[in-house]
Each structure stands twice: as C-alpha cells, then as structure tokens.
Short mmCIF file of C-alpha atoms and ligand atoms in Angstrom, two decimals:
data_model
loop_
_atom_site.label_atom_id
_atom_site.label_comp_id
_atom_site.label_asym_id
_atom_site.label_seq_id
_atom_site.Cartn_x
_atom_site.Cartn_y
_atom_site.Cartn_z
CA UNK R 539 0.18 0.23 -0.08
CA UNK R 540 2.92 2.30 0.89
CA UNK R 541 4.32 1.89 -2.65
CA UNK R 542 1.37 3.25 -4.51
CA UNK R 543 1.90 6.13 -7.30
CA UNK R 544 -0.10 9.36 -6.71
CA UNK R 545 -1.31 8.37 -10.32
CA UNK R 546 -3.81 5.63 -8.86
CA UNK R 547 -5.75 8.35 -7.12
CA UNK R 548 -8.59 10.28 -8.60
CA UNK R 549 -6.60 13.69 -8.86
CA UNK R 550 -6.83 16.23 -11.57
CA UNK R 551 -4.07 15.95 -14.28
CA UNK R 552 -2.40 19.29 -13.08
CA UNK R 553 -2.02 18.21 -9.41
CA UNK R 554 -0.55 14.93 -10.61
CA UNK R 555 1.68 16.51 -12.86
CA UNK R 556 3.18 19.03 -10.11
CA UNK R 557 3.51 16.04 -7.95
CA UNK R 558 5.87 14.55 -10.17
CA UNK R 559 7.75 17.82 -10.99
CA UNK R 560 8.25 17.91 -6.90
CA UNK R 561 9.72 14.49 -6.94
CA UNK R 562 6.93 12.91 -4.99
CA UNK R 563 6.87 9.37 -7.05
CA UNK R 564 4.98 7.42 -4.46
CA UNK R 565 2.64 7.86 -1.47
CA UNK R 566 3.95 7.98 2.05
CA UNK R 567 1.77 5.56 4.16
CA UNK R 568 -0.41 8.23 5.79
CA UNK R 569 -0.92 9.44 2.26
CA UNK R 570 -1.83 6.02 0.90
CA UNK R 571 -4.22 5.32 4.09
CA UNK R 572 -5.87 8.56 4.23
CA UNK R 573 -6.25 10.02 0.66
CA UNK R 574 -8.85 7.65 -0.56
CA UNK R 575 -10.63 8.91 2.09
CA UNK R 576 -10.25 12.48 1.89
CA UNK R 577 -11.03 12.26 -1.77
CA UNK R 578 -14.27 10.66 -1.29
CA UNK R 579 -15.26 13.51 1.09
CA UNK R 580 -15.17 11.49 4.53
CA UNK R 581 -14.25 13.00 7.89
CA UNK R 582 -10.88 11.42 8.67
CA UNK R 583 -9.14 11.08 11.74
CA UNK R 584 -5.74 10.14 10.96
CA UNK R 585 -2.26 9.65 12.98
CA UNK R 586 0.66 11.48 11.72
CA UNK R 587 3.43 13.30 12.84
CA UNK R 588 5.54 16.20 11.04
CA UNK R 589 7.59 14.57 8.13
CA UNK R 590 5.10 11.82 7.73
CA UNK R 591 3.92 13.87 4.74
CA UNK R 592 0.61 14.53 6.15
CA UNK R 593 0.50 17.93 4.71
CA UNK R 594 -0.29 16.36 1.25
CA UNK R 595 -2.67 13.87 2.93
CA UNK R 596 -5.09 16.73 3.58
CA UNK R 597 -3.62 19.12 1.18
CA UNK R 598 -4.32 17.24 -1.89
CA UNK R 599 -7.72 16.46 -1.03
CA UNK R 600 -8.56 20.06 -0.29
CA UNK R 601 -6.88 21.25 -3.55
CA UNK R 602 -9.06 18.80 -5.35
CA UNK R 603 -12.27 20.09 -4.15
CA UNK R 604 -11.36 23.50 -4.45
CA UNK R 605 -13.07 25.85 -7.21
CA UNK R 606 -10.48 28.76 -7.87
CA UNK R 607 -13.02 30.79 -9.57
CA UNK R 608 -15.15 31.16 -6.35
CA UNK R 609 -12.88 33.72 -4.67
CA UNK R 610 -14.26 32.58 -1.10
CA UNK R 611 -12.41 30.73 1.86
CA UNK R 612 -13.27 27.10 1.12
CA UNK R 613 -10.72 25.80 3.25
CA UNK R 614 -9.40 26.28 6.64
CA UNK R 615 -6.22 24.78 8.56
CA UNK R 616 -5.59 25.21 12.02
CA UNK R 617 -2.12 24.74 13.22
CA UNK R 618 -0.81 24.84 16.95
CA UNK R 619 2.33 27.41 16.07
CA UNK R 620 3.11 30.22 14.06
CA UNK R 621 6.07 28.19 12.96
CA UNK R 622 4.10 24.93 11.79
CA UNK R 623 1.48 27.22 10.07
CA UNK R 624 4.19 28.90 8.35
CA UNK R 625 5.47 25.45 7.02
CA UNK R 626 1.99 23.91 5.99
CA UNK R 627 1.43 27.31 4.18
CA UNK R 628 4.71 26.77 2.35
CA UNK R 629 3.90 23.32 1.48
CA UNK R 630 0.35 24.22 0.29
CA UNK R 631 1.62 26.84 -2.21
CA UNK R 632 4.31 23.94 -3.40
CA UNK R 633 1.48 21.78 -3.92
CA UNK R 634 -0.85 24.39 -5.38
CA UNK R 635 1.55 25.83 -7.78
CA UNK R 636 -0.18 24.49 -11.03
CA UNK R 637 -3.32 26.22 -10.19
CA UNK R 638 -3.53 29.88 -11.40
CA UNK R 639 -4.63 32.22 -9.00
CA UNK R 640 -5.13 30.30 -6.15
CA UNK R 641 -4.42 32.35 -2.80
CA UNK R 642 -3.17 30.76 0.34
CA UNK R 643 -3.08 33.11 3.33
CA UNK R 644 -1.44 32.45 6.76
CA UNK R 645 -2.96 34.18 9.83
CA UNK R 646 -1.15 33.67 13.02
CA UNK R 647 -0.79 35.61 16.36
CA UNK R 648 1.79 37.65 17.42
CA UNK R 649 1.96 39.81 14.59
CA UNK R 650 0.00 42.97 14.10
CA UNK R 651 -3.56 42.71 12.66
CA UNK R 652 -3.66 45.58 10.07
CA UNK R 653 -1.76 43.78 7.31
CA UNK R 654 -3.73 40.45 8.12
CA UNK R 655 -7.09 42.39 7.52
CA UNK R 656 -5.82 44.13 4.54
CA UNK R 657 -5.18 40.55 3.08
CA UNK R 658 -8.62 39.19 4.13
CA UNK R 659 -10.24 42.24 2.39
CA UNK R 660 -8.60 40.86 -1.08
CA UNK R 661 -9.84 37.71 -0.73
CA UNK R 662 -8.29 33.94 -0.29
CA UNK R 663 -9.35 30.24 -0.99
CA UNK R 664 -7.38 28.74 1.64
CA UNK R 665 -6.50 30.14 5.23
CA UNK R 666 -3.40 28.28 7.28
CA UNK R 667 -3.61 29.74 10.77
CA UNK R 668 -3.37 29.60 14.85
CA UNK R 669 -6.64 29.21 16.51
CA UNK R 670 -6.47 32.32 18.81
CA UNK R 671 -5.57 34.62 15.78
CA UNK R 672 -8.51 32.83 13.47
CA UNK R 673 -11.09 33.26 16.43
CA UNK R 674 -10.12 36.85 16.79
CA UNK R 675 -10.77 37.44 13.15
CA UNK R 676 -13.94 35.86 13.33
CA UNK R 677 -14.83 38.25 16.18
CA UNK R 678 -13.96 41.20 14.50
CA UNK R 679 -16.04 40.18 11.38
CA UNK R 680 -12.94 40.40 9.46
CA UNK R 681 -13.01 36.50 8.44
CA UNK R 682 -16.01 34.82 7.26
CA UNK R 683 -16.14 31.03 7.40
CA UNK R 684 -19.99 30.91 5.26
CA UNK R 685 -18.39 29.09 2.13
CA UNK R 686 -16.00 26.72 4.05
CA UNK R 687 -16.03 23.35 2.60
CA UNK R 688 -13.11 21.63 4.58
CA UNK R 689 -11.80 22.07 7.95
CA UNK R 690 -8.54 20.47 8.96
CA UNK R 691 -6.89 20.42 12.58
CA UNK R 692 -3.45 19.70 12.17
CA UNK R 693 -1.41 18.52 15.18
CA UNK R 694 -4.68 18.45 17.15
CA UNK R 695 -3.07 17.09 20.30
CA UNK R 696 -0.58 19.63 20.63
CA UNK R 697 -3.51 22.47 20.08
CA UNK R 698 -5.48 21.13 22.91
CA UNK R 699 -2.29 20.66 24.94
CA UNK R 700 -1.78 24.37 24.38
CA UNK R 701 -5.17 24.88 25.60
CA UNK R 702 -6.73 25.85 22.20
CA UNK R 703 -9.87 23.69 22.80
CA UNK R 704 -12.10 27.11 23.41
CA UNK R 705 -10.90 28.72 20.48
CA UNK R 706 -11.26 25.87 18.27
CA UNK R 707 -15.08 25.42 19.69
CA UNK R 708 -15.69 29.11 18.73
CA UNK R 709 -14.36 28.67 15.29
CA UNK R 710 -16.44 25.53 14.85
CA UNK R 711 -19.53 27.39 15.67
CA UNK R 712 -19.01 29.74 12.99
CA UNK R 713 -18.20 27.16 10.32
CA UNK R 714 -20.91 25.62 8.04
CA UNK R 715 -22.37 22.43 9.49
CA UNK R 716 -21.81 20.76 6.08
CA UNK R 717 -18.31 20.33 5.61
CA UNK R 718 -15.70 17.97 5.48
CA UNK R 719 -13.71 17.46 8.93
CA UNK R 720 -9.92 16.25 8.69
CA UNK R 721 -8.15 15.74 11.91
CA UNK R 722 -4.52 14.90 12.21
CA UNK R 723 -3.01 13.95 15.62
CA UNK R 724 0.40 12.31 16.73
CA UNK R 725 -1.32 10.71 20.03
CA UNK R 726 -4.96 10.42 20.95
CA UNK R 727 -5.52 11.12 24.40
CA UNK R 728 -9.47 11.10 25.33
CA UNK R 729 -9.71 14.82 24.78
CA UNK R 730 -9.32 14.08 20.78
CA UNK R 731 -11.76 11.29 21.06
CA UNK R 732 -14.45 14.00 22.78
CA UNK R 733 -13.84 16.59 20.11
CA UNK R 734 -13.93 14.21 17.37
CA UNK R 735 -17.07 12.91 18.41
CA UNK R 736 -18.66 16.42 18.95
CA UNK R 737 -17.21 17.89 15.53
CA UNK R 738 -17.03 15.13 12.84
CA UNK R 739 -19.50 12.90 11.12
CA UNK R 740 -18.98 9.33 11.13
CA UNK R 741 -15.26 9.70 10.68
CA UNK R 742 -13.03 7.10 9.09
CA UNK R 743 -10.05 6.06 11.48
CA UNK R 744 -6.56 5.85 9.84
CA UNK R 745 -3.30 4.67 11.74
CA UNK R 746 -0.29 4.81 9.51
CA UNK R 747 1.83 3.80 12.57
CA UNK R 748 1.77 0.69 14.40
CA UNK R 749 -0.71 0.94 17.37
CA UNK R 750 0.43 0.24 20.84
CA UNK R 751 0.66 -3.37 21.70
CA UNK R 752 2.87 -5.32 24.06
CA UNK R 753 5.45 -6.15 21.45
CA UNK R 754 6.43 -2.36 21.44
CA UNK R 755 7.12 -2.53 24.98
CA UNK R 756 10.37 -4.00 26.42
CA UNK R 757 9.74 -5.54 29.59
CA UNK R 758 12.57 -6.23 31.73
CA UNK R 759 12.65 -7.71 35.61
CA UNK R 760 15.38 -7.02 38.13
CA UNK R 761 15.75 -9.33 41.44
CA UNK R 762 16.84 -7.02 44.33
CA UNK R 763 17.05 -7.88 48.19
CA UNK R 764 15.65 -5.15 49.77
CA UNK R 765 14.35 -1.60 49.75
CA UNK R 766 18.03 -0.04 49.60
CA UNK R 767 18.60 -2.31 46.53
CA UNK R 768 15.63 -1.24 45.09
CA UNK R 769 16.51 2.65 45.13
CA UNK R 770 19.79 1.85 43.78
CA UNK R 771 18.59 -0.35 40.70
CA UNK R 772 15.99 2.74 40.00
CA UNK R 773 18.91 5.29 40.24
CA UNK R 774 21.04 3.09 37.82
CA UNK R 775 18.35 2.35 35.35
CA UNK R 776 17.10 6.36 35.24
CA UNK R 777 20.84 7.22 34.81
CA UNK R 778 21.36 4.62 32.14
CA UNK R 779 18.17 5.34 30.02
CA UNK R 780 17.56 9.01 30.77
CA UNK R 781 13.80 8.79 30.11
CA UNK R 782 12.02 11.86 29.41
CA UNK R 783 9.02 11.16 31.29
CA UNK R 784 8.41 8.05 33.57
CA UNK R 785 6.14 6.80 36.31
CA UNK R 786 7.40 5.02 39.32
CA UNK R 787 4.49 3.11 40.73
CA UNK R 788 4.60 2.42 44.44
CA UNK R 789 2.23 0.11 46.15
CA UNK R 790 1.77 2.58 49.25
CA UNK R 791 1.40 6.33 49.76
CA UNK R 792 4.23 6.36 52.36
CA UNK R 793 6.62 4.64 49.62
CA UNK R 794 5.67 7.31 47.15
CA UNK R 795 6.61 9.92 49.69
CA UNK R 796 9.94 8.38 50.61
CA UNK R 797 10.99 7.37 46.98
CA UNK R 798 10.35 10.86 45.60
CA UNK R 799 12.21 12.24 48.41
CA UNK R 800 15.22 10.27 47.97
CA UNK R 801 15.18 10.63 44.16
CA UNK R 802 14.69 14.62 44.71
CA UNK R 803 17.68 14.59 47.20
CA UNK R 804 20.04 12.84 44.64
CA UNK R 805 18.96 15.70 42.27
CA UNK R 806 16.52 13.80 39.96
CA UNK R 807 13.64 16.03 38.85
CA UNK R 808 10.95 13.77 40.61
CA UNK R 809 7.53 14.69 42.28
CA UNK R 810 5.10 12.64 44.10
CA UNK R 811 1.58 12.09 43.69
CA UNK R 812 -0.84 10.29 46.13
CA UNK R 813 -4.33 10.91 47.67
CA UNK R 814 -2.97 12.81 50.90
CA UNK R 815 -1.73 15.58 48.94
CA UNK R 816 -3.63 18.73 48.91
CA UNK R 817 -5.66 19.58 45.78
CA UNK R 818 -3.50 22.70 44.93
CA UNK R 819 -0.04 20.56 45.29
CA UNK R 820 -1.84 17.44 43.37
CA UNK R 821 -2.78 19.63 40.35
CA UNK R 822 0.67 21.50 40.26
CA UNK R 823 2.38 17.97 40.46
CA UNK R 824 0.33 16.84 37.42
CA UNK R 825 0.75 20.30 35.43
CA UNK R 826 4.37 19.96 35.85
CA UNK R 827 4.78 16.46 34.89
CA UNK R 828 2.29 16.42 31.87
CA UNK R 829 4.06 19.87 30.36
CA UNK R 830 7.50 18.16 30.92
CA UNK R 831 8.92 20.33 33.97
CA UNK R 832 9.58 17.21 36.12
CA UNK R 833 10.82 14.09 34.56
CA UNK R 834 9.51 11.36 37.26
CA UNK R 835 6.27 11.11 38.62
CA UNK R 836 6.38 8.42 41.69
CA UNK R 837 2.72 7.67 42.29
CA UNK R 838 0.53 5.22 43.85
CA UNK R 839 -2.14 3.33 41.11
CA UNK R 840 -5.15 4.92 42.60
CA UNK R 841 -3.71 8.43 42.36
CA UNK R 842 -2.48 7.70 38.71
CA UNK R 843 -5.93 5.92 37.77
CA UNK R 844 -7.57 7.92 35.17
CA UNK R 845 -5.17 10.65 34.65
CA UNK R 846 -4.27 11.55 31.17
CA UNK R 847 -0.92 10.28 31.44
CA UNK R 848 0.36 7.86 28.64
CA UNK R 849 3.19 8.35 26.16
CA UNK R 850 5.45 7.62 28.90
CA UNK R 851 9.27 6.70 27.79
CA UNK R 852 9.36 4.32 30.94
CA UNK R 853 7.67 2.91 33.65
CA UNK R 854 9.08 1.35 36.79
CA UNK R 855 7.43 -1.00 39.00
CA UNK R 856 9.05 -0.10 42.40
CA UNK R 857 7.20 -3.16 43.60
CA UNK R 858 5.48 -5.70 41.92
CA UNK R 859 1.95 -4.71 41.29
CA UNK R 860 -0.86 -6.83 43.60
CA UNK R 861 -2.61 -8.07 40.51
CA UNK R 862 -1.53 -9.06 37.00
CA UNK R 863 -3.98 -6.90 35.19
CA UNK R 864 -2.91 -3.72 37.41
CA UNK R 865 0.59 -4.74 36.27
CA UNK R 866 -0.61 -4.85 32.50
CA UNK R 867 -2.29 -1.50 32.98
CA UNK R 868 0.50 0.35 34.71
CA UNK R 869 3.00 -0.84 31.60
CA UNK R 870 0.45 0.00 28.97
CA UNK R 871 1.03 3.63 29.73
CA UNK R 872 4.50 3.59 28.04
CA UNK R 873 5.45 2.95 24.27
CA UNK R 874 2.24 4.37 22.75
CA UNK R 875 1.87 6.14 19.49
CA UNK R 876 4.25 3.68 17.70
CA UNK R 877 7.39 4.82 19.90
CA UNK R 878 9.26 1.93 21.79
CA UNK R 879 8.41 2.02 25.55
CA UNK R 880 10.25 0.72 28.71
CA UNK R 881 8.86 -1.03 31.33
CA UNK R 882 11.09 -1.84 34.51
CA UNK R 883 10.10 -4.27 37.35
CA UNK R 884 12.02 -4.95 40.61
CA UNK R 885 11.21 -7.98 42.65
CA UNK R 886 12.60 -10.02 45.52
CA UNK R 887 12.26 -13.61 46.70
CA UNK R 888 9.20 -12.70 48.51
CA UNK R 889 7.72 -12.23 45.45
CA UNK R 890 8.10 -15.90 43.94
CA UNK R 891 4.40 -16.46 43.81
CA UNK R 892 3.37 -12.94 42.21
CA UNK R 893 5.92 -13.75 39.29
CA UNK R 894 4.68 -17.06 38.87
CA UNK R 895 1.41 -15.77 38.47
CA UNK R 896 2.56 -12.70 36.01
CA UNK R 897 4.47 -15.54 33.90
CA UNK R 898 1.25 -17.27 33.44
CA UNK R 899 -0.30 -14.25 32.67
CA UNK R 900 1.96 -12.66 30.23
CA UNK R 901 2.79 -16.27 28.78
CA UNK R 902 6.60 -15.68 29.00
CA UNK R 903 9.21 -16.70 31.27
CA UNK R 904 10.52 -14.06 33.78
CA UNK R 905 14.39 -13.74 33.99
CA UNK R 906 16.46 -11.17 36.10
CA UNK R 907 18.37 -8.96 34.03
CA UNK R 908 21.54 -7.40 34.99
CA UNK R 909 21.61 -3.70 36.07
CA UNK R 910 23.81 -0.93 34.36
CA UNK R 911 27.13 -0.79 35.84
CA UNK R 912 27.61 1.76 38.62
CA UNK R 913 29.59 4.26 36.60
CA UNK R 914 26.41 5.70 35.19
CA UNK R 915 25.89 7.03 38.83
CA UNK R 916 29.00 9.53 38.22
CA UNK R 917 26.79 11.60 35.62
CA UNK R 918 24.42 14.38 37.11
CA UNK R 919 20.84 13.26 36.69
CA UNK R 920 18.69 14.62 33.64
CA UNK R 921 17.05 17.85 34.08
CA UNK R 922 13.55 18.32 32.60
CA UNK R 923 13.71 19.98 29.22
CA UNK R 924 10.64 22.58 30.35
CA UNK R 925 10.29 24.74 33.03
CA UNK R 926 6.71 26.13 34.21
CA UNK R 927 5.68 29.61 34.84
CA UNK R 928 2.80 30.58 36.75
CA UNK R 929 0.54 33.65 35.88
CA UNK R 930 -1.72 35.06 38.56
CA UNK R 931 -4.47 35.65 35.89
CA UNK R 932 -6.99 33.41 34.23
CA UNK R 933 -10.10 32.91 32.49
CA UNK R 934 -11.74 35.57 34.47
CA UNK R 935 -9.43 38.22 33.60
CA UNK R 936 -10.08 37.16 29.94
CA UNK R 937 -6.59 35.60 29.43
CA UNK R 938 -6.50 33.14 26.85
CA UNK R 939 -3.57 30.90 25.54
CA UNK R 940 -3.30 32.91 22.33
CA UNK R 941 -2.47 36.24 24.47
CA UNK R 942 0.26 34.02 26.30
CA UNK R 943 1.59 32.62 23.50
CA UNK R 944 1.60 36.40 21.94
CA UNK R 945 3.21 38.04 25.12
CA UNK R 946 6.00 35.27 24.81
CA UNK R 947 6.62 35.18 21.30
CA UNK R 948 6.63 39.13 20.68
CA UNK R 949 9.66 41.10 19.94
CA UNK R 950 12.77 40.05 21.39
CA UNK R 951 10.73 37.12 22.63
CA UNK R 952 11.04 33.26 22.42
CA UNK R 953 10.20 31.08 19.24
CA UNK R 954 6.44 29.70 19.28
CA UNK R 955 8.15 25.94 19.12
CA UNK R 956 10.03 26.88 22.52
CA UNK R 957 6.60 27.26 24.13
CA UNK R 958 5.05 23.99 25.69
CA UNK R 959 1.89 23.11 27.31
CA UNK R 960 -0.49 26.05 28.44
CA UNK R 961 -3.35 25.65 30.96
CA UNK R 962 -5.57 28.30 31.81
CA UNK R 963 -7.79 28.19 34.92
CA UNK R 964 -10.33 30.75 36.31
CA UNK R 965 -7.86 32.55 38.12
CA UNK R 966 -4.64 31.44 37.10
CA UNK R 967 -2.83 30.02 34.14
CA UNK R 968 0.25 28.00 33.57
CA UNK R 969 2.56 27.76 30.64
CA UNK R 970 5.87 25.53 30.09
CA UNK R 971 8.74 26.96 28.16
CA UNK R 972 11.89 25.49 26.98
CA UNK R 973 14.51 25.54 30.08
CA UNK R 974 17.03 27.63 28.11
CA UNK R 975 14.60 30.25 27.32
CA UNK R 976 13.09 30.66 31.18
CA UNK R 977 14.97 34.26 31.40
CA UNK R 978 13.62 35.69 28.37
CA UNK R 979 10.01 34.18 29.07
CA UNK R 980 9.98 35.43 32.29
CA UNK R 981 10.91 38.74 31.43
CA UNK R 982 8.74 38.75 28.61
CA UNK R 983 5.68 37.82 30.70
CA UNK R 984 6.30 39.76 34.02
CA UNK R 985 7.33 43.11 31.98
CA UNK R 986 4.86 42.78 29.19
CA UNK R 987 0.99 43.08 29.56
CA UNK R 988 -1.85 40.39 28.97
CA UNK R 989 -4.93 42.06 27.89
CA UNK R 990 -3.44 45.15 28.71
CA UNK R 991 -2.71 44.47 32.19
CA UNK R 992 0.45 43.48 34.15
CA UNK R 993 0.01 39.98 35.94
CA UNK R 994 2.42 38.71 38.85
CA UNK R 995 4.45 35.68 37.31
CA UNK R 996 6.47 33.30 39.21
CA UNK R 997 8.51 30.35 37.98
CA UNK R 998 7.45 27.23 39.66
CA UNK R 999 10.23 24.85 41.18
CA UNK R 1000 10.00 21.47 42.63
P1 LIG W 197 5.02 17.14 6.20
O1 LIG W 197 4.70 15.64 7.06
O2 LIG W 197 3.64 17.33 5.68
O3 LIG W 197 5.54 18.04 7.09
O4 LIG W 197 6.23 16.47 5.13
C1 LIG W 197 7.33 16.16 5.28
C2 LIG W 197 8.25 16.28 4.05
O5 LIG W 197 8.00 15.39 3.01
C3 LIG W 197 7.65 17.74 3.15
O6 LIG W 197 9.04 18.32 2.82
C4 LIG W 197 7.41 17.12 1.86
O7 LIG W 197 7.69 18.06 0.87
C5 LIG W 197 7.55 15.95 1.72
N1 LIG W 197 6.67 14.81 1.19
C6 LIG W 197 5.51 14.96 1.33
N2 LIG W 197 4.87 13.75 0.55
C7 LIG W 197 5.83 13.21 -0.11
C8 LIG W 197 5.71 12.12 -1.12
N3 LIG W 197 4.96 11.39 -1.25
N4 LIG W 197 7.03 11.70 -1.49
C9 LIG W 197 8.29 12.50 -1.28
N5 LIG W 197 8.19 13.64 -0.32
C10 LIG W 197 7.32 14.02 0.30
#
C-alpha cells in the first residue's frame, strides 16, 4: 500500500503533474491510507507526525475540491504554532503551484492585525492559521467562513495541549455544518476522541503507524534483595536510560513520599503524587509532569488512575503490582503512538508467587536481567526539558492561551516552538517554556502585558 503511485488516485492532471515535478513518486503510508477517504469527502481522523507527509495527505484533498473561480474561503487549516502554520502554508503553495490565481493566506498570532485584515479584504481560498488569531478575526468580523468546505485540525493533540480547545470550539461554531473535517494528530488522548465525537461525522480512522501493543514495550525484570537495592536499581536505570518522562509505581502512599524525596535529594527531577496531597499540590504536580517540567512522577495506582498520562518513555514497578491486570495497565502507559516503551520491574525473593502468576498471565518466562554498571551514577541526573511559569490571572481576567503565546513570542521574545503546554484556569494560568529560554520568557511575561494588564508571574520549581 505504501508504494502506490499518486496516479492511482482520482486527482486532476495538473496536480499529478506537479507532484511529479516535485519528485513525489509514491505515497507515504499516511497518504496512501488517508487520501482515498479524503478524496471521497469523508471525515478522517489520521495519526501522523510532522515529516510523515501529512500536509499533502489533507492538502491534495482540499486542492482537488477547490473551485478557484469562486474567490471565497473554502478551506481552513488550524495549526498549533506559527512555525507549523508557516511550514504548512509553504507546502500548500508548493502543492498548488499549477493552479493559477490560487491564494493561500497564513494568519497567526504575535503579529499586527492590520496587514492581515488588508490581505483578507483582497480575498483568499485557503487559510492556514493558529486558533487564537483565527478566533479573533471571526469575532472582529474580518473573516467569514460561510463558504467553508474543508476544515483541517493539524497536530490536534498539540493544539489541545496548548489550551486552544475554547478557540477551536468558537471557530467551529461559525463554520457551516455541512463540511468535511479532517483531524491529524500524533497521539490520541481522550480529549481528542471527545472533540472528534462532537465535530466529526462518521469519521474514518486511519493509523499509518503501528498501534500500541505489548510487543512495542520492552519489559525487563530485576531481582533485588531489599529496599536499599531497589533505590539503587532505580537510580541506575534512570541514569542509564534517561527517560524524558517516567512513572514510578509504588504500592503505598508512604513509599511514594519516600521514593520521591530520595530521588529529589539525589538531584533527580521527581515529584510525588498520592491521595493525601492537597488539591493545589496535586494539580501543580500533574501540570508540571504533563508539561515536561518534571521527568519522574512517583505515584500510587489510585492516584494515577484515570489521569491523562500516557506516552511515557518508561514505567517502573518499584514493587510488583498486587494484581496482574494492574501490572499490564501500568506498563501500558509506555510505548504508545508507535514509539518503543520501557517497563522495568523490581522483585524480591518474597515475590515468587506473584512472579509465577505474572509469567502465566504474560505467557512468558521472567528472568532477572543485570543492572547497568555503577559508572552511570557519576553523571548528573537528567534535567527536565521545560520549566513552568505561573501567571496570577486566568479566564476571569479574559486571558486566553493565544494571549500568553503572543506575549512570549513578540519582539525579542522566544519562538513559538519553544512554548510548551498552556493551561488556563479561572484565576491562574500555567505555561511551560523550554529550559534555556526561561529568563527571556519570564521577562517577557512579567514586564509585558496580557489583555492590557500586568500580572504577577512566578517560576514554579520542585
Ligand atoms: P509533512 O509531514 O507534511 O511536513 O511533509 C514532510 C516532507 O515530506 C515535506 O518536505 C514534503 O515536501 C515531503 N513529502 C511529502 N509527501 C511526499 C511524497 N509522497 N514523496 C516525497 N516527499 C514527500
């Protein structure tokens, strides 16, 4: 399937000729899987990352449908960041270069409105933009979606992560009900399924990458004699594999606290999560972990249950779970979306019975592996890639994610791609930024204004 030429598709001759001149000979897997449905005007949910050829997977569909003589906005592509929107805009222009008089317009935040309004007055066929700015244009009445035929949500997981849900909802409210909706995402947290259910009609699911299954998880077991050995084993493996985000499962709250403290004392970026924490600390712990400002979450099963944390680089079973299903559930949080996961479990002589049950359940022999050499402990522990900033203002002060991105990325600011997850609550907001941009980010947010006002900003540390 992945070797099919584009000529097997019902595409117009100009588009085919252009693909040939671009050197696109055969379809990438995501193109081969999704284009037939896209061209059949179906709603499509597709799993694909940047670099997979996803722009052409939706782009050729909307170009094929487009009537260039009708100078109205017929397609809207929503992207999480300005950089991605620019990239998608460029690729769309390349794909469309044999269609005369076609106008692709990019509309992103962080730049003045005036020129964008001017361009909109001249008209366009395809808009590529970020949700906050598109919503603003709709509110001002400078953008009209009455003739929209195709709506694309590109990197939908990232848009939701950045807090664009409300903006996306507001945009969809103004789009015609009769339309084609295409959703591309690298991962599929529950939020994506929810939005898909609300805005799509009988969508076709396309997965060009292998879905998570146990074979993409490397499960390793280590025999330890006591808790002291356990901690050393944990440190050795953390140092050896340096997972960007991992969960250490413990069987009791007390153990969670002890393990998290010990790891933090040794310089690891670890936080504790258990039911005895105050709500605010719990929220903050989850925010920091999910936005990559902490690498290790030490948790009980109960505290981790139902939380939207998957896609972990590694899972540690500090003690073997009491139940085999719990074990499988724990390790299932690693290795999703086609990436290989790591699951490390520690057991002692007292766990013989549990190990036998697990061997039965997993249908495999469990053998103890050897731990990495102690040399790895000489390195300093890995730091988180991001740092969290807390803003003392939120929805009630009319702050939206787009305002925060705008304030961070304006003149002398940081780049859109250096901004991570944004969460806005009623009276506060959190934003993650790349570690090496923290000074600039802090300055931009604390010296600059959001919605014309200054807000107190602080760096959240462990
Ligand atoms: P994307 O994932 O859409 O960002 O595309 C990644 C890169 O692959 C872009 O530079 C495209 O120009 C290129 N590309 C997309 N589809 C094909 C194809 N079928 N054959 C060769 N290159 C492609």
